[in-house]
CSV table of C-alpha atoms in Angstrom, one decimal:
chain,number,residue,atom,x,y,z
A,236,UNK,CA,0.0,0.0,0.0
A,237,UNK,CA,1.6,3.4,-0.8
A,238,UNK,CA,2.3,6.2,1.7
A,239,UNK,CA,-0.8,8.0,3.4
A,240,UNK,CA,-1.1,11.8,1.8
A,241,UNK,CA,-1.9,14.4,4.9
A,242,UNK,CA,-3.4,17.6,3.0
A,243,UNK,CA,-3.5,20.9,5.0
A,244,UNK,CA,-5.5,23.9,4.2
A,245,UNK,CA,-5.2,26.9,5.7
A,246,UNK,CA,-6.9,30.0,3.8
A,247,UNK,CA,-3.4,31.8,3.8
A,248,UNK,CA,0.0,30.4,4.4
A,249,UNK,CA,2.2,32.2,6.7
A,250,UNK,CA,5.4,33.6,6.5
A,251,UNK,CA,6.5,32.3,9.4
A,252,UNK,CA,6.4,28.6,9.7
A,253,UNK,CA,5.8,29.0,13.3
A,254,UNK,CA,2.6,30.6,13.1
A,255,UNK,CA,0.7,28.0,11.5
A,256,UNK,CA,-1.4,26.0,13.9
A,257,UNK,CA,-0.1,22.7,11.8
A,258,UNK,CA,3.0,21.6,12.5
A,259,UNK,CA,4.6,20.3,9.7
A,260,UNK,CA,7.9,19.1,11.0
A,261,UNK,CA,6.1,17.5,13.7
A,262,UNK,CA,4.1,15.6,11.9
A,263,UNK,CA,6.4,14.0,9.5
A,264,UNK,CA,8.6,13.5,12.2
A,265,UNK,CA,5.3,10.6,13.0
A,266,UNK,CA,5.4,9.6,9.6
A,267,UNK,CA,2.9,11.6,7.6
A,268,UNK,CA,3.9,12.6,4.6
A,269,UNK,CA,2.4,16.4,4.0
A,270,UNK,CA,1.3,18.9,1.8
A,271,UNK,CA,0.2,22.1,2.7
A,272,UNK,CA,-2.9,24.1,0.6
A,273,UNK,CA,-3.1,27.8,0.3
A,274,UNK,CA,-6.9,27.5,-1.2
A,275,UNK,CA,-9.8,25.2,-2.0
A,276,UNK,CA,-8.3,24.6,-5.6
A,277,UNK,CA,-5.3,23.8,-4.9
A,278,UNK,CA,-6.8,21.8,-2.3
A,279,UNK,CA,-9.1,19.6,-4.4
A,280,UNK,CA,-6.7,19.3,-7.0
A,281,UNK,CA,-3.5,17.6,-4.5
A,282,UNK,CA,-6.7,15.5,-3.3
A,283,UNK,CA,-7.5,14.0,-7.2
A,284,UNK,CA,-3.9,13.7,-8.0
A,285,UNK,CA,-3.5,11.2,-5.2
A,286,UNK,CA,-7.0,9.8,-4.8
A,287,UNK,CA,-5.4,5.8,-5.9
A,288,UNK,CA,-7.0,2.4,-4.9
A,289,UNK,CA,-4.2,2.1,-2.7
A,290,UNK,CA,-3.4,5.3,-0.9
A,291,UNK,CA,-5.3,6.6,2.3
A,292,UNK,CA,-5.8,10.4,2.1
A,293,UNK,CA,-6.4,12.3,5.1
A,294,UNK,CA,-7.2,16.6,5.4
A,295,UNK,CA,-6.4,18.7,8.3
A,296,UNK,CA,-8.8,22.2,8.1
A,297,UNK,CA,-6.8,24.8,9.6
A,298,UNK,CA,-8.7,27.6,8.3
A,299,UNK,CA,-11.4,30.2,9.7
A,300,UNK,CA,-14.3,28.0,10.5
A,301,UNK,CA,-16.9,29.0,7.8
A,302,UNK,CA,-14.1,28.4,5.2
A,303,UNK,CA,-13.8,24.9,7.1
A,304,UNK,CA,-17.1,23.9,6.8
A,305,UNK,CA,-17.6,24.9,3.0
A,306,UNK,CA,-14.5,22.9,2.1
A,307,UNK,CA,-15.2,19.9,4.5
A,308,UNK,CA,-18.9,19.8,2.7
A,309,UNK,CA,-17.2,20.4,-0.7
A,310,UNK,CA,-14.6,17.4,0.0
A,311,UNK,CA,-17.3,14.9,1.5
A,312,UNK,CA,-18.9,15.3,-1.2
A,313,UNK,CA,-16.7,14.9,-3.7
A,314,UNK,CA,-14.5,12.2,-1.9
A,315,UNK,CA,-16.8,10.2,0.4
A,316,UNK,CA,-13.8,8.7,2.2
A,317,UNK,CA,-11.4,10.9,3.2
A,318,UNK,CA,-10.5,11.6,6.5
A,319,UNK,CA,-11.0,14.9,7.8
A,320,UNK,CA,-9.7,16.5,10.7
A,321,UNK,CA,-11.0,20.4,11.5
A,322,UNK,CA,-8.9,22.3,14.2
A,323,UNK,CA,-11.3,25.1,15.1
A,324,UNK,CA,-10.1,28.6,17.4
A,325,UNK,CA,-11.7,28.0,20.4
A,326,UNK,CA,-14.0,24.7,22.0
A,327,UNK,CA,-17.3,26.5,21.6
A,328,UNK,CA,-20.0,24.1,21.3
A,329,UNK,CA,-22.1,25.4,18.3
A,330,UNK,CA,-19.0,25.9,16.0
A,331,UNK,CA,-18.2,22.2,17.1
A,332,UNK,CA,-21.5,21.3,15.6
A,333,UNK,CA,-21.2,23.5,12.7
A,334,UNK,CA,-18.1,21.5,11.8
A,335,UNK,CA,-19.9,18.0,12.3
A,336,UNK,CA,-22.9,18.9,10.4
A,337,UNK,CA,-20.7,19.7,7.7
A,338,UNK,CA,-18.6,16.4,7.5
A,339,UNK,CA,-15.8,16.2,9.3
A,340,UNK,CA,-14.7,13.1,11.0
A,341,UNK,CA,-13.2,14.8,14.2
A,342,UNK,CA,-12.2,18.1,15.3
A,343,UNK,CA,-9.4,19.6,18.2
A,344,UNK,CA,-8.8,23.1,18.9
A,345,UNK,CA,-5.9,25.4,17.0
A,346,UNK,CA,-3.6,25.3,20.4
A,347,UNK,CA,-3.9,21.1,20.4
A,348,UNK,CA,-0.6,19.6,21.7
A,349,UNK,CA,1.0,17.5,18.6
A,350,UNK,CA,0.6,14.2,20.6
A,351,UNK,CA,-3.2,14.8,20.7
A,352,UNK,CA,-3.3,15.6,16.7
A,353,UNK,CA,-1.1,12.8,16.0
A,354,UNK,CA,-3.2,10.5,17.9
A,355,UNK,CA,-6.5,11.8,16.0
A,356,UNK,CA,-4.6,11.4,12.7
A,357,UNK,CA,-3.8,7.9,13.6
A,358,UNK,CA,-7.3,6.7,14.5
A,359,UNK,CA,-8.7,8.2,11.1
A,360,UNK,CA,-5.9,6.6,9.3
A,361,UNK,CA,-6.8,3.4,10.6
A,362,UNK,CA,-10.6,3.7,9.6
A,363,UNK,CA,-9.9,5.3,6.3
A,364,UNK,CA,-10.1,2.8,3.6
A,365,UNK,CA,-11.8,0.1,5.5
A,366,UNK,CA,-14.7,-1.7,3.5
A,367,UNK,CA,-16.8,-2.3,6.8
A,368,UNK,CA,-17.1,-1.6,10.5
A,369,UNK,CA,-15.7,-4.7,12.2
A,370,UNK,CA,-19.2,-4.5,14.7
A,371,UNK,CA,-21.5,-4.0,11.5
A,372,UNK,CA,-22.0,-7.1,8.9
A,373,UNK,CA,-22.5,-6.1,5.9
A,374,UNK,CA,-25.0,-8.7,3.6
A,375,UNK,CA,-24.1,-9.0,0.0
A,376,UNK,CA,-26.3,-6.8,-1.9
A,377,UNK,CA,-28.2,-7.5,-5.5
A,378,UNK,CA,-28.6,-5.1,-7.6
A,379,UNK,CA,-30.6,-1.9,-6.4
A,380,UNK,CA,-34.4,-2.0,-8.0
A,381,UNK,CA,-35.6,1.0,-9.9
A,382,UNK,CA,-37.3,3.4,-7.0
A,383,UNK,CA,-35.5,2.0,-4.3
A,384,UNK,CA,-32.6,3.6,-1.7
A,385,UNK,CA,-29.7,1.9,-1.7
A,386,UNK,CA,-25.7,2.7,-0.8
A,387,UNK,CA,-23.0,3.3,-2.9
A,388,UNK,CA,-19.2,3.3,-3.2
A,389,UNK,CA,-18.7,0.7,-0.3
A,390,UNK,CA,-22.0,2.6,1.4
A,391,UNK,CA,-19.8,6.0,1.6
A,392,UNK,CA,-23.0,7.6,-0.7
A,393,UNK,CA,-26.5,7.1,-0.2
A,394,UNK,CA,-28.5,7.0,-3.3
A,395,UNK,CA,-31.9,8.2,-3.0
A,396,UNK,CA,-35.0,7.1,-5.4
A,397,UNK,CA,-34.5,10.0,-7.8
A,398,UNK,CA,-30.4,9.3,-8.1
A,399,UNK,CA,-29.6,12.1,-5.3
A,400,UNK,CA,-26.5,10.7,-4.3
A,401,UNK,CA,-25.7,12.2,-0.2
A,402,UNK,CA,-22.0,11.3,0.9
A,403,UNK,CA,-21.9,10.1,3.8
A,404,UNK,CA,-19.4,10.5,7.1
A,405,UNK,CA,-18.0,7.6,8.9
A,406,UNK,CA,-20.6,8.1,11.6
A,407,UNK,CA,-23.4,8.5,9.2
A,408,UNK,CA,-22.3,5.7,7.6
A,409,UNK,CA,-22.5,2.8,10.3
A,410,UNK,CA,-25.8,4.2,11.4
A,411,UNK,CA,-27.7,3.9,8.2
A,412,UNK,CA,-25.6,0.5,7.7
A,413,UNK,CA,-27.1,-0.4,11.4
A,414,UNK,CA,-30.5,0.6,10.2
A,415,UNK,CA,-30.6,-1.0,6.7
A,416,UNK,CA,-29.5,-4.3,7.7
A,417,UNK,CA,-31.6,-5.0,10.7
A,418,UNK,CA,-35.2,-7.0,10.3
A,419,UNK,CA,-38.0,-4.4,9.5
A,420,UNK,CA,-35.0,-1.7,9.5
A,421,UNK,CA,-35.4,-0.7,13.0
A,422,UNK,CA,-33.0,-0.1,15.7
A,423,UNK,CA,-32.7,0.9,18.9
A,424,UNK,CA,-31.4,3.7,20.3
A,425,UNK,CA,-28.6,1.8,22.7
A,426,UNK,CA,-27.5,0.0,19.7
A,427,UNK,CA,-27.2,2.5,17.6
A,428,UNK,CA,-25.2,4.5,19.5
A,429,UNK,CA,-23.4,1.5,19.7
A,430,UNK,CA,-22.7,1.0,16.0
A,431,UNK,CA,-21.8,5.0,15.5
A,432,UNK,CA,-19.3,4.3,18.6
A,433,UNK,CA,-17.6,1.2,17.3
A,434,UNK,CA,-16.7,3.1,13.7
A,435,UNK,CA,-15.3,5.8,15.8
A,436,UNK,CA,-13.3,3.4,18.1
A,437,UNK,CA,-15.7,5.8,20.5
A,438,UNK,CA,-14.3,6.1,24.0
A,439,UNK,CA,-16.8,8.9,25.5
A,440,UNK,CA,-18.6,9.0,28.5
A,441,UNK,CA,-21.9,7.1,28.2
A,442,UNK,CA,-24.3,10.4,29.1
A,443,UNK,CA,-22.8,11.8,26.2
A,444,UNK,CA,-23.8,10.0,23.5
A,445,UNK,CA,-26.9,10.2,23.3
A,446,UNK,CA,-27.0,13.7,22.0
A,447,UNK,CA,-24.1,12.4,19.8
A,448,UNK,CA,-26.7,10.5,18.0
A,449,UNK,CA,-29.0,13.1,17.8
A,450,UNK,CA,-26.7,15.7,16.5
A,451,UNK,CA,-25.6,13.1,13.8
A,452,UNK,CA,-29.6,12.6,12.9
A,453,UNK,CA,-30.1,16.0,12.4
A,454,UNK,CA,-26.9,16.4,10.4
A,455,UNK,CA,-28.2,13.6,7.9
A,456,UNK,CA,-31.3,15.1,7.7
A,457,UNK,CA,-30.1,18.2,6.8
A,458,UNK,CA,-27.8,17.0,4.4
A,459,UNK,CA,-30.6,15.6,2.4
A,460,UNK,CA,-32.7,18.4,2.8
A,461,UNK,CA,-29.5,20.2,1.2
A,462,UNK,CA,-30.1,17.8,-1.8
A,463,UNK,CA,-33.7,18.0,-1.9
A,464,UNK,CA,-34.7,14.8,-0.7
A,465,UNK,CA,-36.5,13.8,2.2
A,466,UNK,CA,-34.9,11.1,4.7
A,467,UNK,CA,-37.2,8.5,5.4
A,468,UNK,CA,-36.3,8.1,8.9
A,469,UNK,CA,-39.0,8.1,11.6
A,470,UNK,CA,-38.3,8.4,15.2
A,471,UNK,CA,-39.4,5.8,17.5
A,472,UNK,CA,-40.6,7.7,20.6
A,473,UNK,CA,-38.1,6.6,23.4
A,474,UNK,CA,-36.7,3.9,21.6
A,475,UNK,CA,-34.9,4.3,18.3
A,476,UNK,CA,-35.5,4.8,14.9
A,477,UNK,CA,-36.9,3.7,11.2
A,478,UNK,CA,-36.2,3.6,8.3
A,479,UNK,CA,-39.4,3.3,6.2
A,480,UNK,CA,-38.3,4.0,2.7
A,481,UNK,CA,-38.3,1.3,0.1
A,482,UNK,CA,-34.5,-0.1,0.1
């Protein structure tokens, strides 16, 4: 397998080396191999030029936050599985959730030591090109019918009826996964939670995660909304949810 790619975009690069919240020397010294992105073209374009079978790309978003959560929407969708990493200026909840609702896989604040970004960058590179969840069989599928929902590019996109096609993030991912492949395609909420935690190697307190789940619900739903398409996911009061579209 070739070398993992680590792209870094900040919206200008500085003249000193030392004010950039990324350190580069740092991280190669870990063994990332790095590239650093003055803008979103330059951006998208280092991320084609490497997108092979074989190599794991990973994006560190080092930018103001709305620049962030453009380019982490514009890069989910156009690369379902990369692995992005947003370091935002301070831990204020809501930008925390603007970041999340726009794809990112993880996020850390600008002042984070390097030990606690290298550690992030690990656990996304070792979930980065994996087919499956190791907690979420996956059946094999026949070939979508016409008018049906089904997933896409090793369920990374979810294709709605009308062709929409919605990227999804890794936690998206092993909850629709969780959904789709259970009898009657309900779930509940504890093992939900439970799938979403085991993509993310989740180590959080238990009292969190419930609104974990609920920010990544609303997230979906809003992403499809983005696309113009109605999720057909229906909320089991205190219990879990559907899935009730045809799939």
């Amino acid at each position: 397998m070739l070398s993992p790619i680590t792209l870094i975009f900040e919206s200008s690069i500085p003249d000193n080396a030392g004010a950039s919240p990324v350190a580069l020397e740092s991280l190669e010294a870990h063994g990332f191999q790095t590239i650093r992105c003055a803008d979103l073209t330059q951006l998208t374009q280092q991320a084609r030029l490497h997108a092979l079978p074989n190599r794991r790309i990973l994006v560190i978003l080092a930018a103001e936050i709305a620049e962030n959560c453009v380019t982490a929407n514009y890069l989910r969708t156009l690369h379902p599985n990369l692995g992005i990493l947003a370091m935002s200026d301070s831990a204020d909840e809501s930008s925390l959730i603007r970041l999340i609702q726009s794809g990112v896989d993880n996020t850390c604040t600008k002042d984070a030591s390097v030990a606690l970004v290298v550690t992030i960058l690990f656990r996304m590179l070792a979930r980065v090109g994996q087919c499956v969840p190791a907690a979420i069989p996956q059946p094999v599928s026949a070939a979508p019918e016409t008018g049906s929902w089904f997933l896409s590019e090793q369920d990374w996109v979810m294709v709605s009826p009308e062709g929409k096609r919605i990227p999804l993030t890794t936690g998206e991912r092993a909850f629709m996964l969780a959904l789709l492949n259970a009898p009657d395609h309900r779930v509940p909420h504890a093992d939900l939670i439970a799938a979403v935690n085991q993509a993310y190697d989740d180590l959080s307190e238990p009292d969190h995660r419930q609104n974990r789940l609920s920010v990544l619900v609303s997230r979906l739903r809003a992403k499809c909304n983005q696309h113009n398409v109605k999720l057909p996911l229906k909320s089991v009061h205190r219990w879990g949810y559907m899935f009730s579209g045809q799939y």
